């Protein structure tokens, strides 16, 4: 047993020794491989470093070459700058000499140049805003170059100036018709036959036009002038050849008076400036006139019936005041004079309110209308002073509306009172004539009845 155990120990030891010998041999081979790899990598890294170093050396040479070229270019440019600066100074001296020579050579032509340029500048404004340009557009364009020129004008340029001024002078004395694009009130345009009256007006067959120099277009007036002026256009175009007719001409060439006419308020606009007070005055006027018309018609009919009754006193009718009074007489023939007179007076008093109904209202409205106008005046002045308090007196337009209220209501009150006074007078006269006939017939009846009693 002990022998066997020893044999096993020896076998294990031999095996371990063999393994260690094998591992040592393997490690030696691996180290040789690593050494060879390091040597190869070192050689490779050396070659890479040599290549990079050579690239750096080549780049440095290129940069040096570029630097040398840039320095040579800078030197060339500096030399060129000095040369150009010297040439510029020499040219300045030469230009000054030539200018002096030009001034000396021009002589009086220099004054001519100034006059031509000034005349061209003035002509541009005259021609571009002229109504003649509506027929001959673009006449001012050749003059712009002449007005802005810095050298002597040429003969053709001066001829353009002469032709433009001559055309303006000649055409301003002519009445000519031509087709032109006219801007409509809706913003569109249409080709229309227009008539140009010198340099004052352009019209269609019924309306005035004005020339807008900014857009080079003919445009209608926003609001037609008063009818007397506006109708003169159609009267002129409808006149027979050889007949004389009137046409109103704006001496400002249609740019001031006719244009300002657009800002003039119409009668209806003036009326609405009276506001609520003016409307109340109008209501009074309408009601008063309606009452007056109704009373006038009724009293006229009553007067006609009374006249018919006068022709037939023996047959009284209930359809008129005189007939009803006559019936009172026929029903009281047996009464004495005093009772009959009282009966007739009573009958006349019953008829009087029917005849005079509404007449006092007309008189009241005629008296109230001016007072309401005065009320509107006071209200307008109060509002005017409030506006002055808030905004001062710097802009009169801020107070115009309130002042219009004050003045328009006064005018409306007087306008309403005048027809109401006349209407009241007419209707009152009608009523008095009816009552006069009744009083007259009543007095005649009483007198005749008194004579019968005495007989």
Coordinates of C-alpha atoms in Angstrom, one line a residue:
X1 CA 0.0 0.0 0.0
X2 CA 2.8 2.4 0.9
X3 CA 4.6 1.4 -2.3
X4 CA 1.5 2.2 -4.4
X5 CA 1.1 5.6 -2.8
X6 CA 4.7 6.5 -3.6
X7 CA 4.2 5.5 -7.2
X8 CA 1.2 7.8 -7.5
X9 CA 3.2 10.8 -6.0
X10 CA 6.1 10.2 -8.5
X11 CA 3.7 10.0 -11.4
X12 CA 2.0 13.3 -10.5
X13 CA 5.3 15.0 -10.0
X14 CA 6.5 13.9 -13.4
X15 CA 3.3 15.1 -15.0
X16 CA 3.6 18.6 -13.4
X17 CA 7.2 18.9 -14.5
X18 CA 6.3 18.1 -18.1
X19 CA 3.4 20.7 -18.1
X20 CA 5.6 23.5 -16.8
X21 CA 8.3 22.7 -19.4
X22 CA 5.6 22.9 -22.1
X23 CA 4.2 26.3 -20.8
X24 CA 7.6 27.9 -20.7
X25 CA 8.2 26.9 -24.3
X26 CA 4.8 28.4 -25.4
X27 CA 5.5 31.7 -23.6
X28 CA 8.8 32.1 -25.2
X29 CA 7.2 31.8 -28.7
X30 CA 4.5 34.4 -27.9
X31 CA 7.1 36.9 -26.7
X32 CA 9.0 36.5 -29.9
X33 CA 5.9 37.2 -31.9
X34 CA 5.1 40.4 -29.8
X35 CA 8.7 41.6 -30.3
X36 CA 8.4 41.1 -34.1
X37 CA 5.1 43.0 -34.2
X38 CA 6.5 45.9 -32.2
X39 CA 9.5 46.1 -34.6
X40 CA 7.1 46.1 -37.6
X41 CA 4.9 48.8 -36.1
X42 CA 7.9 50.9 -35.2
X43 CA 9.1 50.8 -38.8
X44 CA 5.6 51.6 -40.1
X45 CA 5.2 54.6 -37.7
X46 CA 8.7 55.9 -38.8
X47 CA 7.6 55.9 -42.4
X48 CA 4.3 57.7 -41.5
X49 CA 6.2 60.3 -39.5
X50 CA 8.6 60.8 -42.4
X51 CA 5.7 61.3 -44.9
X52 CA 4.0 63.8 -42.6
X53 CA 7.2 65.7 -42.1
X54 CA 7.8 65.8 -45.8
X55 CA 4.2 67.1 -46.3
X56 CA 4.7 69.8 -43.7
X57 CA 7.9 70.8 -45.5
X58 CA 6.1 71.0 -48.9
X59 CA 3.2 73.0 -47.4
X60 CA 5.6 75.4 -45.8
X61 CA 7.3 76.0 -49.2
X62 CA 3.9 76.6 -50.8
X63 CA 2.9 79.1 -48.1
X64 CA 6.2 80.8 -48.5
X65 CA 5.6 81.0 -52.3
X66 CA 2.1 82.5 -51.7
X67 CA 3.4 84.9 -49.2
X68 CA 6.1 86.1 -51.6
X69 CA 3.5 86.5 -54.4
X70 CA 1.2 88.5 -52.0
X71 CA 4.0 90.8 -51.1
X72 CA 4.9 91.4 -54.7
X73 CA 1.1 92.1 -55.5
X74 CA 0.9 94.5 -52.5
X75 CA 4.0 96.3 -53.8
X76 CA 2.5 96.5 -57.3
X77 CA -0.8 97.8 -56.0
X78 CA 0.9 100.4 -53.8
X79 CA 2.9 101.6 -56.7
X80 CA -0.3 101.7 -58.8
X81 CA -2.1 103.6 -56.1
X82 CA 0.6 106.2 -56.0
X83 CA 0.5 106.4 -59.8
X84 CA -3.3 106.8 -59.8
X85 CA -3.2 109.4 -57.0
X86 CA -0.7 111.4 -59.0
X87 CA -2.9 111.1 -62.1
X88 CA -5.9 112.2 -60.1
X89 CA -4.1 115.3 -58.9
X90 CA -2.9 116.0 -62.4
X91 CA -6.5 115.5 -63.7
X92 CA -7.9 117.8 -61.1
X93 CA -5.6 120.6 -62.2
X94 CA -6.4 119.8 -65.8
X95 CA -10.2 119.9 -65.2
X96 CA -9.9 123.3 -63.4
X97 CA -7.9 124.6 -66.3
X98 CA -10.5 123.3 -68.8
X99 CA -13.4 124.7 -66.8
X100 CA -11.7 128.1 -66.9
X101 CA -11.2 127.7 -70.6
X102 CA -14.9 126.6 -71.1
X103 CA -16.1 129.6 -69.1
X104 CA -14.0 131.9 -71.2
X105 CA -15.1 130.2 -74.4
X106 CA -18.8 130.2 -73.5
X107 CA -18.9 133.9 -72.9
X108 CA -22.6 135.0 -73.0
X109 CA -23.7 131.4 -73.8
X110 CA -23.4 130.6 -70.1
X111 CA -26.2 133.1 -69.4
X112 CA -28.2 131.4 -72.2
X113 CA -27.7 128.1 -70.5
X114 CA -29.0 129.3 -67.2
X115 CA -32.1 130.9 -68.9
X116 CA -32.9 127.8 -70.9
X117 CA -32.6 125.5 -67.8
X118 CA -34.8 127.9 -65.8
X119 CA -37.3 128.2 -68.6
X120 CA -37.4 124.4 -68.9
X121 CA -38.1 123.9 -65.2
X122 CA -40.9 126.5 -65.3
X123 CA -42.3 124.9 -68.5
X124 CA -42.4 121.4 -66.9
X125 CA -44.9 122.6 -64.2
X126 CA -46.9 124.6 -66.7
X127 CA -47.2 121.9 -69.3
X128 CA -47.7 118.9 -67.0
X129 CA -50.6 120.6 -65.2
X130 CA -52.2 122.1 -68.3
X131 CA -55.5 120.8 -69.6
X132 CA -53.9 120.7 -73.0
X133 CA -51.9 117.7 -71.8
X134 CA -55.1 115.7 -71.7
X135 CA -55.1 115.9 -75.5
X136 CA -51.4 115.8 -76.0
X137 CA -49.9 113.8 -73.1
X138 CA -46.1 113.4 -72.5
X139 CA -45.2 116.9 -73.7
X140 CA -43.2 117.6 -70.6
X141 CA -40.9 114.5 -70.7
X142 CA -38.3 115.9 -73.2
X143 CA -38.0 119.0 -70.9
X144 CA -36.9 117.0 -67.9
X145 CA -33.5 116.2 -69.3
X146 CA -33.1 119.8 -70.4
X147 CA -33.9 121.1 -66.9
X148 CA -31.5 118.7 -65.2
X149 CA -28.6 119.1 -67.8
X150 CA -25.2 120.1 -66.6
X151 CA -23.9 121.0 -70.0
X152 CA -24.9 123.4 -72.8
X153 CA -28.2 122.5 -74.5
X154 CA -28.2 121.4 -78.0
X155 CA -30.3 123.0 -80.8
X156 CA -32.9 120.2 -80.8
X157 CA -33.3 120.4 -77.1
X158 CA -33.9 124.1 -77.3
X159 CA -36.4 123.5 -80.1
X160 CA -38.3 121.1 -77.9
X161 CA -38.7 123.8 -75.3
X162 CA -39.8 126.3 -78.0
X163 CA -42.3 123.8 -79.5
X164 CA -43.7 123.0 -76.0
X165 CA -44.3 126.6 -75.1
X166 CA -45.7 127.4 -78.6
X167 CA -48.0 124.5 -78.5
X168 CA -49.4 125.5 -75.1
X169 CA -49.9 129.1 -76.4
X170 CA -51.6 128.0 -79.6
X171 CA -53.8 125.3 -78.1
X172 CA -55.0 127.6 -75.3
X173 CA -56.8 129.6 -77.9
X174 CA -58.6 126.7 -79.4
X175 CA -61.9 124.8 -78.8
X176 CA -61.2 121.2 -79.8
X177 CA -63.0 117.8 -79.5
X178 CA -61.2 114.5 -79.0
X179 CA -61.6 111.1 -77.6
X180 CA -60.1 110.5 -74.2
X181 CA -60.2 108.0 -71.3
X182 CA -62.4 109.4 -68.6
X183 CA -62.5 108.0 -65.0
X184 CA -66.0 107.1 -64.0
X185 CA -67.4 107.7 -60.5
X186 CA -67.3 103.9 -59.8
X187 CA -63.6 103.8 -60.4
X188 CA -63.6 102.4 -64.0
X189 CA -62.7 104.2 -67.2
X190 CA -64.5 104.7 -70.4
X191 CA -63.7 106.3 -73.7
X192 CA -65.7 109.4 -74.2
X193 CA -65.9 112.3 -76.7
X194 CA -64.8 115.4 -74.8
X195 CA -64.5 119.1 -75.6
X196 CA -61.5 121.2 -74.5
X197 CA -62.1 124.9 -74.1
X198 CA -58.6 126.3 -74.5
X199 CA -56.7 125.7 -71.2
X200 CA -59.7 126.4 -69.0
X201 CA -62.1 123.5 -69.2
X202 CA -62.8 120.0 -70.5
X203 CA -66.4 118.9 -70.7
X204 CA -68.5 116.0 -71.9
X205 CA -71.8 116.8 -73.6
X206 CA -73.4 117.5 -70.2
X207 CA -70.7 117.5 -67.4
X208 CA -67.6 119.4 -66.4
X209 CA -64.4 117.4 -66.1
X210 CA -61.1 118.3 -64.5
X211 CA -57.6 117.1 -65.4
X212 CA -55.6 115.3 -62.7
X213 CA -52.0 116.0 -63.4
X214 CA -50.8 113.4 -60.9
X215 CA -52.5 110.5 -62.8
X216 CA -52.7 112.2 -66.2
X217 CA -56.4 111.4 -66.3
X218 CA -59.7 113.2 -66.8
X219 CA -62.1 112.9 -63.9
X220 CA -65.6 114.1 -63.2
X221 CA -66.4 116.5 -60.5
X222 CA -67.5 114.7 -57.3
X223 CA -70.5 117.0 -57.1
X224 CA -72.1 118.9 -59.9
X225 CA -72.0 122.7 -59.6
X226 CA -75.2 124.7 -59.2
X227 CA -77.8 124.0 -61.8
X228 CA -77.4 127.3 -63.6
X229 CA -73.7 126.6 -64.1
X230 CA -74.1 122.9 -64.8
X231 CA -76.9 123.3 -67.3
X232 CA -74.8 125.7 -69.4
X233 CA -72.7 122.8 -70.6
X234 CA -75.6 120.9 -72.1
X235 CA -77.0 124.2 -73.5
X236 CA -73.7 124.9 -75.2
X237 CA -73.5 121.4 -76.8
X238 CA -77.2 121.4 -77.8
X239 CA -77.1 124.8 -79.3
X240 CA -77.6 125.0 -83.1
X241 CA -74.6 126.1 -85.2
X242 CA -74.3 129.9 -85.5
X243 CA -76.3 130.7 -82.3
X244 CA -74.8 132.3 -79.3
X245 CA -75.0 130.6 -76.0
X246 CA -73.4 131.1 -72.5
X247 CA -70.9 128.8 -70.9
X248 CA -69.5 129.4 -67.5
X249 CA -65.6 129.3 -67.4
X250 CA -63.5 128.9 -64.3
X251 CA -60.6 131.4 -64.7
X252 CA -58.5 129.1 -62.4
X253 CA -58.6 126.5 -65.2
X254 CA -61.0 124.3 -63.3
X255 CA -58.7 123.6 -60.4
X256 CA -60.0 126.0 -57.7
X257 CA -63.5 127.4 -58.1
X258 CA -65.2 124.3 -59.6
X259 CA -63.3 122.0 -57.2
X260 CA -64.3 124.2 -54.2
X261 CA -67.9 123.9 -55.4
X262 CA -67.8 120.2 -54.4
X263 CA -67.4 121.3 -50.8
X264 CA -70.5 123.5 -50.9
X265 CA -73.5 122.1 -49.0
X266 CA -76.8 121.6 -50.7
X267 CA -80.1 122.8 -49.4
X268 CA -80.9 119.4 -48.0
X269 CA -77.6 119.3 -46.2
X270 CA -78.2 122.7 -44.8
X271 CA -81.7 121.5 -43.6
X272 CA -80.2 118.4 -41.8
X273 CA -77.8 120.6 -40.0
X274 CA -80.8 121.9 -38.0
X275 CA -81.0 118.5 -36.4
X276 CA -83.9 117.6 -34.1
X277 CA -85.0 121.3 -33.6
X278 CA -85.2 121.7 -37.3
X279 CA -87.2 118.5 -37.6
X280 CA -89.7 119.7 -35.0
X281 CA -90.1 123.0 -36.8
X282 CA -90.8 121.1 -40.0
X283 CA -93.5 119.1 -38.2
X284 CA -95.2 122.3 -37.1
X285 CA -95.0 123.7 -40.6
X286 CA -96.5 120.6 -42.1
X287 CA -99.3 120.2 -39.6
X288 CA -100.1 124.0 -39.8
X289 CA -100.3 123.8 -43.7
X290 CA -102.4 120.7 -43.6
X291 CA -104.9 122.4 -41.2
X292 CA -104.8 125.5 -43.4
X293 CA -105.5 123.5 -46.6
X294 CA -108.3 121.5 -44.9
X295 CA -109.9 124.8 -43.6
X296 CA -109.6 126.5 -46.9
X297 CA -111.3 123.6 -48.7
X298 CA -114.0 123.3 -46.1
X299 CA -114.7 127.0 -46.0
X300 CA -114.7 127.3 -49.7
X301 CA -117.4 124.5 -49.9
X302 CA -119.3 126.2 -47.1
X303 CA -119.1 129.5 -48.9
X304 CA -120.4 127.9 -52.1
X305 CA -123.4 126.3 -50.2
X306 CA -124.2 129.7 -48.5
X307 CA -124.2 131.4 -51.9
X308 CA -126.5 128.8 -53.2
X309 CA -128.7 129.2 -50.1
X310 CA -128.9 133.0 -50.7
X311 CA -130.6 132.3 -54.0
X312 CA -133.3 130.2 -52.3
X313 CA -134.0 131.7 -48.8
X314 CA -137.5 130.3 -48.7
X315 CA -136.3 126.7 -48.7
X316 CA -133.6 126.4 -46.0
X317 CA -131.3 123.4 -45.9
X318 CA -129.5 121.7 -43.0
X319 CA -126.4 121.3 -45.2
X320 CA -125.1 124.8 -44.6
X321 CA -124.9 127.3 -41.7
X322 CA -127.2 129.9 -43.3
X323 CA -129.8 127.2 -43.9
X324 CA -129.7 126.2 -40.3
X325 CA -130.1 129.8 -39.2
X326 CA -133.0 130.3 -41.5
X327 CA -134.7 127.2 -40.1
X328 CA -134.3 128.7 -36.6
X329 CA -136.2 131.8 -38.0
X330 CA -138.9 129.7 -39.6
X331 CA -139.4 127.8 -36.4
X332 CA -139.7 131.0 -34.4
X333 CA -141.7 133.3 -36.6
X334 CA -144.3 133.9 -33.9
X335 CA -141.7 135.0 -31.3
X336 CA -141.1 138.7 -30.6
X337 CA -138.1 140.6 -31.9
X338 CA -136.0 140.2 -28.7
X339 CA -136.5 136.4 -28.5
X340 CA -136.0 136.0 -32.2
X341 CA -132.7 138.0 -32.0
X342 CA -131.6 135.8 -29.1
X343 CA -132.5 132.7 -30.9
X344 CA -130.6 133.8 -34.0
X345 CA -127.5 134.9 -32.0
X346 CA -127.5 131.5 -30.3
X347 CA -127.7 129.8 -33.7
X348 CA -124.8 131.9 -35.0
X349 CA -122.8 131.1 -31.9
X350 CA -123.3 127.4 -32.5
X351 CA -122.0 127.8 -36.1
X352 CA -119.0 130.0 -35.2
X353 CA -116.8 127.2 -33.6
X354 CA -117.4 125.0 -36.7
X355 CA -116.3 127.8 -39.0
X356 CA -113.3 128.9 -36.9
X357 CA -112.2 125.4 -36.0
X358 CA -108.3 125.0 -36.3
X359 CA -107.6 128.6 -37.4
X360 CA -106.2 129.5 -34.0
X361 CA -103.9 126.5 -34.2
X362 CA -102.4 127.9 -37.4
X363 CA -101.8 131.2 -35.7
X364 CA -100.2 129.3 -32.7
X365 CA -97.9 127.4 -35.0
X366 CA -96.8 130.6 -36.8
X367 CA -95.9 132.1 -33.4
X368 CA -94.2 129.0 -32.0
X369 CA -92.0 128.2 -35.1
X370 CA -89.7 131.3 -34.6
X371 CA -89.5 130.6 -30.9
X372 CA -88.3 127.1 -31.6
X373 CA -85.8 128.5 -34.1
X374 CA -84.6 130.8 -31.2
X375 CA -84.4 127.7 -29.0
X376 CA -82.2 126.0 -31.6
X377 CA -80.0 129.1 -31.8
X378 CA -79.5 129.0 -28.0
X379 CA -78.7 125.3 -28.1
X380 CA -76.2 125.7 -30.9
X381 CA -74.4 128.5 -29.1
X382 CA -74.2 126.5 -25.9
X383 CA -72.7 123.6 -27.9
X384 CA -70.3 126.0 -29.6
X385 CA -69.0 127.3 -26.2
X386 CA -68.6 123.7 -25.0
X387 CA -66.5 122.9 -28.1
X388 CA -64.4 126.0 -27.5
X389 CA -63.9 125.0 -23.9
X390 CA -62.7 121.5 -24.9
X391 CA -60.7 122.2 -28.0
X392 CA -60.0 125.9 -28.1
X393 CA -60.4 128.1 -31.2
X394 CA -57.5 126.8 -33.2
X395 CA -59.7 124.9 -35.7
X396 CA -62.9 126.7 -36.7
X397 CA -64.2 123.5 -38.4
X398 CA -64.8 122.0 -35.0
X399 CA -67.3 124.7 -34.2
X400 CA -68.9 124.8 -37.7
X401 CA -71.5 122.1 -37.0
X402 CA -72.8 123.8 -33.8
X403 CA -72.9 127.3 -35.4
X404 CA -74.8 125.7 -38.3
X405 CA -77.3 124.4 -35.9
X406 CA -77.7 127.8 -34.4
X407 CA -78.2 129.6 -37.7
X408 CA -80.2 127.0 -39.6
X409 CA -82.8 126.6 -36.9
X410 CA -83.4 130.3 -36.8
X411 CA -83.8 130.3 -40.6
X412 CA -86.1 127.3 -40.5
X413 CA -88.2 129.0 -37.8
X414 CA -88.7 132.1 -39.9
X415 CA -89.3 130.1 -43.0
X416 CA -92.0 128.1 -41.3
X417 CA -93.6 131.2 -39.7
X418 CA -94.0 133.1 -43.0
X419 CA -96.2 130.7 -44.9
X420 CA -98.2 129.9 -41.7
X421 CA -98.9 133.6 -41.2
X422 CA -100.1 133.9 -44.8
X423 CA -102.2 130.7 -44.5
X424 CA -103.7 132.0 -41.3
X425 CA -104.6 135.3 -42.9
X426 CA -106.3 133.6 -45.9
X427 CA -108.2 131.0 -43.8
X428 CA -109.2 133.7 -41.2
X429 CA -110.5 135.9 -44.0
X430 CA -112.5 133.0 -45.4
X431 CA -114.0 132.3 -42.0
X432 CA -114.8 136.0 -41.4
X433 CA -116.6 136.2 -44.8
X434 CA -118.8 133.2 -43.8
X435 CA -119.6 134.7 -40.4
X436 CA -120.2 138.1 -42.0
X437 CA -122.9 136.6 -44.3
X438 CA -124.5 134.9 -41.3
X439 CA -124.5 138.1 -39.3
X440 CA -125.8 140.1 -42.2
X441 CA -128.6 137.7 -42.9
X442 CA -129.5 137.4 -39.2
X443 CA -129.7 141.2 -38.9
X444 CA -131.8 141.4 -42.1
X445 CA -134.2 138.7 -40.7
X446 CA -134.5 140.6 -37.4
X447 CA -135.2 143.9 -39.2
X448 CA -137.8 142.4 -41.4
X449 CA -139.5 140.7 -38.4
X450 CA -139.5 144.0 -36.5
X451 CA -141.2 145.8 -39.4
X452 CA -143.9 143.1 -39.6
X453 CA -144.6 143.6 -35.8
X454 CA -145.0 147.4 -36.3
X455 CA -147.3 146.9 -39.2

